[in-house]
CSV table of C-alpha atoms in Angstrom, one decimal:
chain,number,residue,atom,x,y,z
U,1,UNK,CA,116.4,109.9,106.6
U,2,UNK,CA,116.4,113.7,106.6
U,3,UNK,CA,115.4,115.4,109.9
U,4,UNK,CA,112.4,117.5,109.6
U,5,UNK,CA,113.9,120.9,109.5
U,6,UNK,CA,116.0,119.9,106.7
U,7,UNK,CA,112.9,118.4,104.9
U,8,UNK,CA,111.1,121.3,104.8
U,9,UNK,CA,113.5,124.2,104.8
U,10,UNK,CA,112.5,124.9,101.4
U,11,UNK,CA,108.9,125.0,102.1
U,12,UNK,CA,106.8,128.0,101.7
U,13,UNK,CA,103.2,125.7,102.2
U,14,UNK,CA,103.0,122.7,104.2
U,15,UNK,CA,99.9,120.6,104.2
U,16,UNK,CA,99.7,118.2,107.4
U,17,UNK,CA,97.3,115.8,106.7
U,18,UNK,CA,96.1,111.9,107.7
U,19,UNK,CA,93.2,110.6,110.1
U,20,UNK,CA,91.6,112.6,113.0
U,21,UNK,CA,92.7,111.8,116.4
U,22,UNK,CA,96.5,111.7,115.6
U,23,UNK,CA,97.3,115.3,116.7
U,24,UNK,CA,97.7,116.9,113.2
U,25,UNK,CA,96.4,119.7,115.0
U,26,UNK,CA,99.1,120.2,117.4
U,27,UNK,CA,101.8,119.1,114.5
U,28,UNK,CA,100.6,121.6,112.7
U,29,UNK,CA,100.5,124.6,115.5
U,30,UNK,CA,104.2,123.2,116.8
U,31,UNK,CA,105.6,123.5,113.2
U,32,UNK,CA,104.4,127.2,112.5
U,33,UNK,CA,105.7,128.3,116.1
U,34,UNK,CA,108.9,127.1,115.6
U,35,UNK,CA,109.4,128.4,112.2
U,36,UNK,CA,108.2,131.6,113.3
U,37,UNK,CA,110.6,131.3,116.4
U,38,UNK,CA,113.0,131.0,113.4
U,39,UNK,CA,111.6,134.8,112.0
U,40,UNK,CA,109.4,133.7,109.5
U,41,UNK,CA,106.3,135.0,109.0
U,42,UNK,CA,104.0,131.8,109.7
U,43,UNK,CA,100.1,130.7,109.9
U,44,UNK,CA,98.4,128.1,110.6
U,45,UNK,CA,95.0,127.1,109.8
U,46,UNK,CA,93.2,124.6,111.6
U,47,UNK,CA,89.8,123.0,111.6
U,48,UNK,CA,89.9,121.8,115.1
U,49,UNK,CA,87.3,123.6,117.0
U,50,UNK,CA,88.5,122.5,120.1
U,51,UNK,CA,88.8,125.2,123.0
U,52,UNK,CA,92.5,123.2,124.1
U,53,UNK,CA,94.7,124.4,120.9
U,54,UNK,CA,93.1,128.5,121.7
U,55,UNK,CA,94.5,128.0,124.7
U,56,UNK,CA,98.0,126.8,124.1
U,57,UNK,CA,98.6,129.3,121.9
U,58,UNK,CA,97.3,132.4,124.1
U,59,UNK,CA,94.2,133.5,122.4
U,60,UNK,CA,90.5,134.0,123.5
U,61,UNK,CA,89.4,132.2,120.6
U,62,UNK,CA,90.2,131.2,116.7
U,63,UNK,CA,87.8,132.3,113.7
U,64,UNK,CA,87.9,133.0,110.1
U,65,UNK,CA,90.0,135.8,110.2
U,66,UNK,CA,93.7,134.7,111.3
U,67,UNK,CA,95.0,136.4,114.6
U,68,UNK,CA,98.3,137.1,116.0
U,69,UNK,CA,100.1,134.9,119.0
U,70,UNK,CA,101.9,137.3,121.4
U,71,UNK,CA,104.9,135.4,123.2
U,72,UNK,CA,108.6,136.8,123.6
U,73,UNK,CA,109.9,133.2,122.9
U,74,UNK,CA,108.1,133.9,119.2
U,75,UNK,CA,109.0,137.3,118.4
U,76,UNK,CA,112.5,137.2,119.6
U,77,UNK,CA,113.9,137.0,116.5
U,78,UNK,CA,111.5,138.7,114.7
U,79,UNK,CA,109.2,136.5,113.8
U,80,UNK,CA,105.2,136.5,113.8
U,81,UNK,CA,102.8,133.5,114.4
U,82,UNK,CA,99.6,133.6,113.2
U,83,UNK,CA,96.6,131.2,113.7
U,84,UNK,CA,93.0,130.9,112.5
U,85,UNK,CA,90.4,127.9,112.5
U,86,UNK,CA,89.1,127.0,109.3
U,87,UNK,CA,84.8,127.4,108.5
U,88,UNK,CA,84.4,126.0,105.2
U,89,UNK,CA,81.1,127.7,105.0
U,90,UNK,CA,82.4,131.4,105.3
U,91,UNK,CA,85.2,130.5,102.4
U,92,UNK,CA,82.5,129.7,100.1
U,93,UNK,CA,80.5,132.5,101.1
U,94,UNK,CA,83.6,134.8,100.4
U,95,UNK,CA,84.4,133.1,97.3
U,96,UNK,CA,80.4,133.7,95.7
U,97,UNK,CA,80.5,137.4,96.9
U,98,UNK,CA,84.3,137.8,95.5
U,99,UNK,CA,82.9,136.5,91.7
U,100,UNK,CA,79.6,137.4,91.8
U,101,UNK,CA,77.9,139.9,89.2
U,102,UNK,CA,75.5,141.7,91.5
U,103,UNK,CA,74.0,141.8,94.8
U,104,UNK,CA,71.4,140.4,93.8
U,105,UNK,CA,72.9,137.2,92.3
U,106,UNK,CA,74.8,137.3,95.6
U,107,UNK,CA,71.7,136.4,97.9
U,108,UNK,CA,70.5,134.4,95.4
U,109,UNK,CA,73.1,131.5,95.6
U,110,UNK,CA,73.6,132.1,99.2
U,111,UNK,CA,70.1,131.4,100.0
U,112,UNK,CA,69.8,128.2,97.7
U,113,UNK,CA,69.3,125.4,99.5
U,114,UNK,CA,71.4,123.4,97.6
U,115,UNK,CA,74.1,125.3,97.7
U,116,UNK,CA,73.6,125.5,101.9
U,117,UNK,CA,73.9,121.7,101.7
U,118,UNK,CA,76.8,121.5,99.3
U,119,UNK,CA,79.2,124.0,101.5
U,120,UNK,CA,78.4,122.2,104.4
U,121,UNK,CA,78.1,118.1,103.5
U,122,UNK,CA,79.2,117.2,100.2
U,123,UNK,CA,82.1,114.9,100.3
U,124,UNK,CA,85.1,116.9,99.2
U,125,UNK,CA,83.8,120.4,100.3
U,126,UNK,CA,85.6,121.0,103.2
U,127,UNK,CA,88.6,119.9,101.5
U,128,UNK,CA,88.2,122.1,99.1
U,129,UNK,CA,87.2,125.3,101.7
U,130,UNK,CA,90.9,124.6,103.1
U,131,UNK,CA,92.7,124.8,100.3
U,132,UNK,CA,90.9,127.6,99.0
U,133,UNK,CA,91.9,129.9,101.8
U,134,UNK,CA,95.1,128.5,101.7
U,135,UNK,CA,95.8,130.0,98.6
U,136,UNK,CA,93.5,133.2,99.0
U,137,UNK,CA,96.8,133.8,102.6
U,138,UNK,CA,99.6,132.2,100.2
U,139,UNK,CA,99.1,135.5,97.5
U,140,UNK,CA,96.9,137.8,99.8
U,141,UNK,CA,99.0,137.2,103.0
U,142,UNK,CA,102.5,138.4,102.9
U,143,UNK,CA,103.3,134.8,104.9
U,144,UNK,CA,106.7,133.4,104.7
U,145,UNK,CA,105.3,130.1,105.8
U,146,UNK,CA,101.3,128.9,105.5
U,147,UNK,CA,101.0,125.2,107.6
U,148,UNK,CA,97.5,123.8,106.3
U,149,UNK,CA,96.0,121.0,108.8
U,150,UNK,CA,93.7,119.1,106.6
U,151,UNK,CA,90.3,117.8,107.6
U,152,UNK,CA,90.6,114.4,109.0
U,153,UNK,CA,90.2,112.1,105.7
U,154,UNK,CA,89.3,107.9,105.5
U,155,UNK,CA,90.2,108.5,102.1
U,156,UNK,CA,93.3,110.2,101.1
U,157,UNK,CA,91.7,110.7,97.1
U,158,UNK,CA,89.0,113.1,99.3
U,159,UNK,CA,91.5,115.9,99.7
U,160,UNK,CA,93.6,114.9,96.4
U,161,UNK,CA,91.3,115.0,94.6
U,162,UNK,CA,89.2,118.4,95.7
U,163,UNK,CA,90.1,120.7,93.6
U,164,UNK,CA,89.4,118.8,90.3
U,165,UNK,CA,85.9,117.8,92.0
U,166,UNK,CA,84.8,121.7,92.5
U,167,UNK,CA,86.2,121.7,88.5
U,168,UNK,CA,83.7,119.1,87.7
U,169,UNK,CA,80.5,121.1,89.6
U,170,UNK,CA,80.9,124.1,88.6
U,171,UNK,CA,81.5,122.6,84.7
U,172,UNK,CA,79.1,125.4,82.9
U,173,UNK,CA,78.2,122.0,80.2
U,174,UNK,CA,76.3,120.4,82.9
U,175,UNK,CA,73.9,123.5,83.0
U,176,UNK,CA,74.4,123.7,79.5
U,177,UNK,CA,73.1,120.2,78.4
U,178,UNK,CA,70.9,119.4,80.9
U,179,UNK,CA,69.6,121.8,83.7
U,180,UNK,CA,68.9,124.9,81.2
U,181,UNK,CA,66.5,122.7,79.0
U,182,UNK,CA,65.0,121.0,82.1
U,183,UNK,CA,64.5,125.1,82.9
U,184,UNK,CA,63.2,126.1,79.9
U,185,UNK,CA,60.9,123.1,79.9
U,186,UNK,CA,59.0,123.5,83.0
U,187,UNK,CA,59.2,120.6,85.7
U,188,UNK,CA,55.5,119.1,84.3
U,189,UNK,CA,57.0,119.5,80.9
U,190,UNK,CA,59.8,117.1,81.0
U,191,UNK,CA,58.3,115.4,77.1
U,192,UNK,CA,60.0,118.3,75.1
U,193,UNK,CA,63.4,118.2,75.7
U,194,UNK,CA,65.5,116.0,73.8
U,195,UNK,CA,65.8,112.0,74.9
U,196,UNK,CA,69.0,112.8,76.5
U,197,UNK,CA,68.0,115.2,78.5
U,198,UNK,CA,64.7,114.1,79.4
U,199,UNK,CA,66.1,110.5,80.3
U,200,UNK,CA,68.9,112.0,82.6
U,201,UNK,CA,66.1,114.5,84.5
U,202,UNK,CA,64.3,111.8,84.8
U,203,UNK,CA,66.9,109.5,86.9
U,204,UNK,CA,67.8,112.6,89.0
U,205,UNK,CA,64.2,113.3,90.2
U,206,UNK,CA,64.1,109.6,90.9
U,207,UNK,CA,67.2,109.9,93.1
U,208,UNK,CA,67.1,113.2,93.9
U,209,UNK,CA,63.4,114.3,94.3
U,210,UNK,CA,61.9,117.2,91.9
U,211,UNK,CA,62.5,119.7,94.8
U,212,UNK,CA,65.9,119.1,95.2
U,213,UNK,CA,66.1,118.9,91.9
U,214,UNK,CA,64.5,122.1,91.5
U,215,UNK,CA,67.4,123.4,93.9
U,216,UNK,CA,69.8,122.0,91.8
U,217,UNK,CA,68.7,123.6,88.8
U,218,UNK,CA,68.1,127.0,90.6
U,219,UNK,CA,71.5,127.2,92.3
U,220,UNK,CA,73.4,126.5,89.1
U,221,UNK,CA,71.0,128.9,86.8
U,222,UNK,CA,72.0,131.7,89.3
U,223,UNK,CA,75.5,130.8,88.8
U,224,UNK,CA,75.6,131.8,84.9
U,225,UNK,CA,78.5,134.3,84.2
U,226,UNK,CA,80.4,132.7,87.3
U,227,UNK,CA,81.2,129.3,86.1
U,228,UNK,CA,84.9,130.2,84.5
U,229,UNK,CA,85.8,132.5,87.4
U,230,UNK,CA,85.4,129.6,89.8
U,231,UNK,CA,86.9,126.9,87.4
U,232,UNK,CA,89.7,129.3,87.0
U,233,UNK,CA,89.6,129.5,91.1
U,234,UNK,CA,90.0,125.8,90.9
U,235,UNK,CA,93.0,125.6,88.4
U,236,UNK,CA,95.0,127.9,90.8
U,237,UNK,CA,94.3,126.1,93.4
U,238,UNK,CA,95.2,122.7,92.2
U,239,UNK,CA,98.3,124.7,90.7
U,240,UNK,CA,99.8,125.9,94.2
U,241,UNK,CA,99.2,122.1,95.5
U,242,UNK,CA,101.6,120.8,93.1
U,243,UNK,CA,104.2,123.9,93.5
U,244,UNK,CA,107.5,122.8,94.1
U,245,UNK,CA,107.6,124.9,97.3
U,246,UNK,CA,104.3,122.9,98.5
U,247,UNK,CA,104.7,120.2,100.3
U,248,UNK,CA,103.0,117.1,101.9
U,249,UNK,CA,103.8,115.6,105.7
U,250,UNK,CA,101.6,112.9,106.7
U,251,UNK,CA,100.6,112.6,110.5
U,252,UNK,CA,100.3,109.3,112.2
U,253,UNK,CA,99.3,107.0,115.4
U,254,UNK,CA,102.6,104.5,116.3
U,255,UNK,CA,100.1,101.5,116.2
U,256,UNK,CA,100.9,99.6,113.3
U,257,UNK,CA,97.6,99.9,112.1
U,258,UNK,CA,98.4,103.4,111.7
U,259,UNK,CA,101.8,103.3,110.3
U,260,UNK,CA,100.1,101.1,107.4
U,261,UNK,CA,97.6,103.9,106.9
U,262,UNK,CA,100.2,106.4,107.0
U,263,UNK,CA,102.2,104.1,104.1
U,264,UNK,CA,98.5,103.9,101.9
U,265,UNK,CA,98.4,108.0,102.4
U,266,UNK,CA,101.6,108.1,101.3
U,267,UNK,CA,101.5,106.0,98.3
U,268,UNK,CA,98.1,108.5,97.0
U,269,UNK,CA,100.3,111.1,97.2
U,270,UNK,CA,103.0,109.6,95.3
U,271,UNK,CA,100.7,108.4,92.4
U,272,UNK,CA,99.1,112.0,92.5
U,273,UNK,CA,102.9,113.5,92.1
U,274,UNK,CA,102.4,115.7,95.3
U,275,UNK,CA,105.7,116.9,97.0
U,276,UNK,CA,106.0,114.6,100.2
U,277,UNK,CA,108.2,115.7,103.3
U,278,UNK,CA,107.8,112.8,105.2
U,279,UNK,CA,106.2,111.3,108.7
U,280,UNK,CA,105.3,112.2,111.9
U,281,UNK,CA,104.7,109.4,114.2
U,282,UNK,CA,103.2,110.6,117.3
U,283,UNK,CA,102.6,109.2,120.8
U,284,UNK,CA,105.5,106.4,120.0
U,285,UNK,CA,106.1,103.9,122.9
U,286,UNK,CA,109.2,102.7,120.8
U,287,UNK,CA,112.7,102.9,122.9
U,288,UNK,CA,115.4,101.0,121.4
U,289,UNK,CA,117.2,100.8,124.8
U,290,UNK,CA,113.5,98.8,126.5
U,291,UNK,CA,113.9,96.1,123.9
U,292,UNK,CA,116.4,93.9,125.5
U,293,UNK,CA,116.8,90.8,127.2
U,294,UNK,CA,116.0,90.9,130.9
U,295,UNK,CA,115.6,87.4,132.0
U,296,UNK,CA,119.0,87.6,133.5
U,297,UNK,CA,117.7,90.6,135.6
U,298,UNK,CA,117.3,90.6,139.3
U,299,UNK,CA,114.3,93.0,139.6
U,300,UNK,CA,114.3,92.6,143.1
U,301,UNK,CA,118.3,93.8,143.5
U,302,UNK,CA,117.6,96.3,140.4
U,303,UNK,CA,114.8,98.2,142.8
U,304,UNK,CA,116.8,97.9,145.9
U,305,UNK,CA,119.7,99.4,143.4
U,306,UNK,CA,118.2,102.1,142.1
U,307,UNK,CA,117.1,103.7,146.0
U,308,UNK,CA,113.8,102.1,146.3
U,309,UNK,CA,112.2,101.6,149.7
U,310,UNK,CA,112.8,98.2,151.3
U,311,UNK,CA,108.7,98.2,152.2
U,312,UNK,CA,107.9,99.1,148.8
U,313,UNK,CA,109.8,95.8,147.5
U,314,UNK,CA,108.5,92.4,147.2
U,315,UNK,CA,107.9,89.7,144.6
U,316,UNK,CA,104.8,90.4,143.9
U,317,UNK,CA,105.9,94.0,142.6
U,318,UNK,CA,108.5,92.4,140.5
U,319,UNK,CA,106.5,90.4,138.4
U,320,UNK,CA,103.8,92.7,138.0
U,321,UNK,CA,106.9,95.0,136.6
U,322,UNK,CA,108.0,91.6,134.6
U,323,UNK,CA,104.9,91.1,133.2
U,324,UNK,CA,104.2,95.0,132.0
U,325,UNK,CA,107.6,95.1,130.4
U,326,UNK,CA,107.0,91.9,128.4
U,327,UNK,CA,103.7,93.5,127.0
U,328,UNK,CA,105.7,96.4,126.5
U,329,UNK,CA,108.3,94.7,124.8
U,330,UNK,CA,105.8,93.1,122.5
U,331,UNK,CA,104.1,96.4,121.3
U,332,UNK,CA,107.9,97.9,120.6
U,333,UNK,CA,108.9,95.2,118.5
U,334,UNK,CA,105.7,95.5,116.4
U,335,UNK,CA,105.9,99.1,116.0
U,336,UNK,CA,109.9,98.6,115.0
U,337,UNK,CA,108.7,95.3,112.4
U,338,UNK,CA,106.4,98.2,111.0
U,339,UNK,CA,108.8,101.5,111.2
U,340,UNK,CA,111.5,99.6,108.9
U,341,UNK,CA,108.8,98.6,106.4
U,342,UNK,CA,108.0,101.6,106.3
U,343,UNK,CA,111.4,103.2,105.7
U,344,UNK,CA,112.2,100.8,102.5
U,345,UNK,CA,110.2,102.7,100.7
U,346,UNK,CA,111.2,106.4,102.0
U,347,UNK,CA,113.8,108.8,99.6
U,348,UNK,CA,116.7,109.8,102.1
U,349,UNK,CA,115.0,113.7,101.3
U,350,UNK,CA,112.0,112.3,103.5
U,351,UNK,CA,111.9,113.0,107.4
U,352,UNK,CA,110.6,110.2,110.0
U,353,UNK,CA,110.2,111.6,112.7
U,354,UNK,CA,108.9,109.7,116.1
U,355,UNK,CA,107.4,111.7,119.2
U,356,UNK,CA,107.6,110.1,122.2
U,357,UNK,CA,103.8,109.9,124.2
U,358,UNK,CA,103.9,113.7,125.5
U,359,UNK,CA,103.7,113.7,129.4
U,360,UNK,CA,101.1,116.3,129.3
U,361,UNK,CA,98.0,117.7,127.4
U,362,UNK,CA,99.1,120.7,125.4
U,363,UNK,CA,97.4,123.5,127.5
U,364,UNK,CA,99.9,126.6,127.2
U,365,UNK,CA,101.8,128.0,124.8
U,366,UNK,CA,105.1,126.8,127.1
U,367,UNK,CA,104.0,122.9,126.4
U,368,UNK,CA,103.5,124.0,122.6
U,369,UNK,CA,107.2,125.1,122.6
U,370,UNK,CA,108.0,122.0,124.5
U,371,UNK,CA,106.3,119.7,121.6
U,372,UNK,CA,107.8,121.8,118.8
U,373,UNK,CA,111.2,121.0,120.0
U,374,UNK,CA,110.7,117.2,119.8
U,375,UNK,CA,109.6,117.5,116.0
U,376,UNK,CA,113.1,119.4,115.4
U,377,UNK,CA,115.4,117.2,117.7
């Protein structure tokens, strides 16, 4: 296996991805610090709105607009760290007044209600919002280095799959064939249009609701003369997630549960033909040197050994200690049965990297250093 650094020397975008709660977040901060320790250039966008990852790196707060860390330790070597957290909601809004036609047409899709709901709870949307600014910093930036942490995902196909989904909704034949007559017909007028289109109206009111419907229509009628510019959007996008100098690192729990969802994130990514860097395995309890035989151990000589005091030492004490490291033993063995599945099926280019279960929340940008060297060690 390839240690991280090597993995992703080559990398100009890294996308950090897999479930919530596994500290992508912090991956993702402690990978841009260290590259920009390294003189790069380097940003990170996040969409954790937590007050804790602000903190550690130094700043009052994170918004749409990426700002610079100040710490000796970062520009030593020339290097810059910058770091924003991600609103889906104002990349949209940036991307309608980028492409639209007038003012006009401008307040008109941003007051639709439709579009209000899509930017904000469509499945897929804030997916999309990343990787949208992503690219808008890789070619608008000057970054060496751009470290993407994803959304947190169930389903790896929702962020594979984004960029051909906002393809699909902003496909110009679906107002073409099927909203433009429902337009032009009136909403109590459904009878004229053709059986095709009258049929389809009709199961989307049923589903739908006419209002929404209504919405629907009125969002993608203001969006005439933009539907190629943000299919084009789209392409790019979907272009720079398969560039060579892209690449994929999957973030995950050391339960096994979560080293198989790591594998099944994986394997998307694989069939999808998506550059993958390799595993981070956070919070790991594994130690190679706790998995041995101790029945043969004194505990009670061990403590006395090691400078414990004599009031402090009794049986009781030692099989309490007994009794945690077999529970302890149990979980490491798991987690090693599941970490050598998992390597089968790794190229020697991929990194596996296992942090041990940090000592300490992240609350400075010192601690953030501190993690960063683990990923590299």
């Amino acid at each position: 296996m390839a240690g991280l650094e090597k993995a992703i020397e080559k990398c100009r975008v890294i996308v950090v991805c897999g479930p919530g709660g596994v500290g992508k977040t912090t991956c993702s901060a402690a990978i841009a610090c260290r590259s920009a320790m390294q003189g790069k250039k380097a940003v990170v966008l996040t969409v954790d709105p937590a007050r804790r990852l602000a903190d550690s790196l130094g700043l009052e707060e994170l918004g749409n607009v990426p700002s610079m860390v100040e710490h000796s330790a970062i520009s030593e070597n020339g290097g810059e760290l910058w770091a924003m957290m991600l609103d889906s909601r104002s990349a949209y809004d940036e991307m309608v007044s980028r492409y639209a036609r007038s003012p006009e047409q401008k307040q008109r899709i941003l007051g639709n209600r439709f579009y209000q709901h899509f930017t904000s709870a469509v499945g897929g949307s804030h997916e999309y919002a990343a990787m949208e600014k992503l690219y808008d910093l890789a070619y608008n930036g000057g970054y060496d280095l751009l470290v993407l942490d994803t959304p947190p995902s169930l389903h790896a196909i929702d962020l594979l799959q984004a960029p051909q989904r906002m393809m699909d909704v902003v496909d110009e034949s679906i107002f073409k064939w099927v909203i433009k007559p429902y337009l032009a017909a009136g909403k109590l007028s459904v009878q004229v249009l053709s059986f095709g289109s009258a049929y389809i109206l009709k199961i989307l009111t049923r589903f739908v609701g006419g209002e929404m419907l209504s919405d629907i229509a009125d969002f993608l009628s203001s969006f005439q003369g933009m539907f190629e510019d943000f299919h084009r959007r789209a392409e790019c996008v979907q272009k720079l997630l398969h560039d060579p100098a892209t690449s994929f690192l999957v973030v995950s729990s050391s339960s096994p549960a979560g080293i198989r969802e790591a594998s099944a994130f994986y394997r998307e990514l694989e069939k999808a033909a998506f550059n993958f860097s390799g595993f981070i395995l956070n919070r790991s309890l594994y130690d190679e040197n706790s998995v041995v035989d101790f029945g043969n151990i004194n505990i009670v000589e061990l403590l006395r050994s090691a400078g414990a005091p004599e009031e402090y030492i009794s049986m009781t004490l030692a099989e309490k200690l007994w009794k945690n490291w077999k529970v302890y033993n149990r979980i490491s063995l798991k987690f090693e049965h599941e970490l050598q599945l998992l390597k089968k099926n790794l190229s020697r280019q991929a990194a596996l990297v296992q942090i041990p279960l940090f000592e300490r929340d992240i609350h400075d940008i010192g601690s953030l250093l501190e993690f960063a060297a683990l990923l590299w060690d």
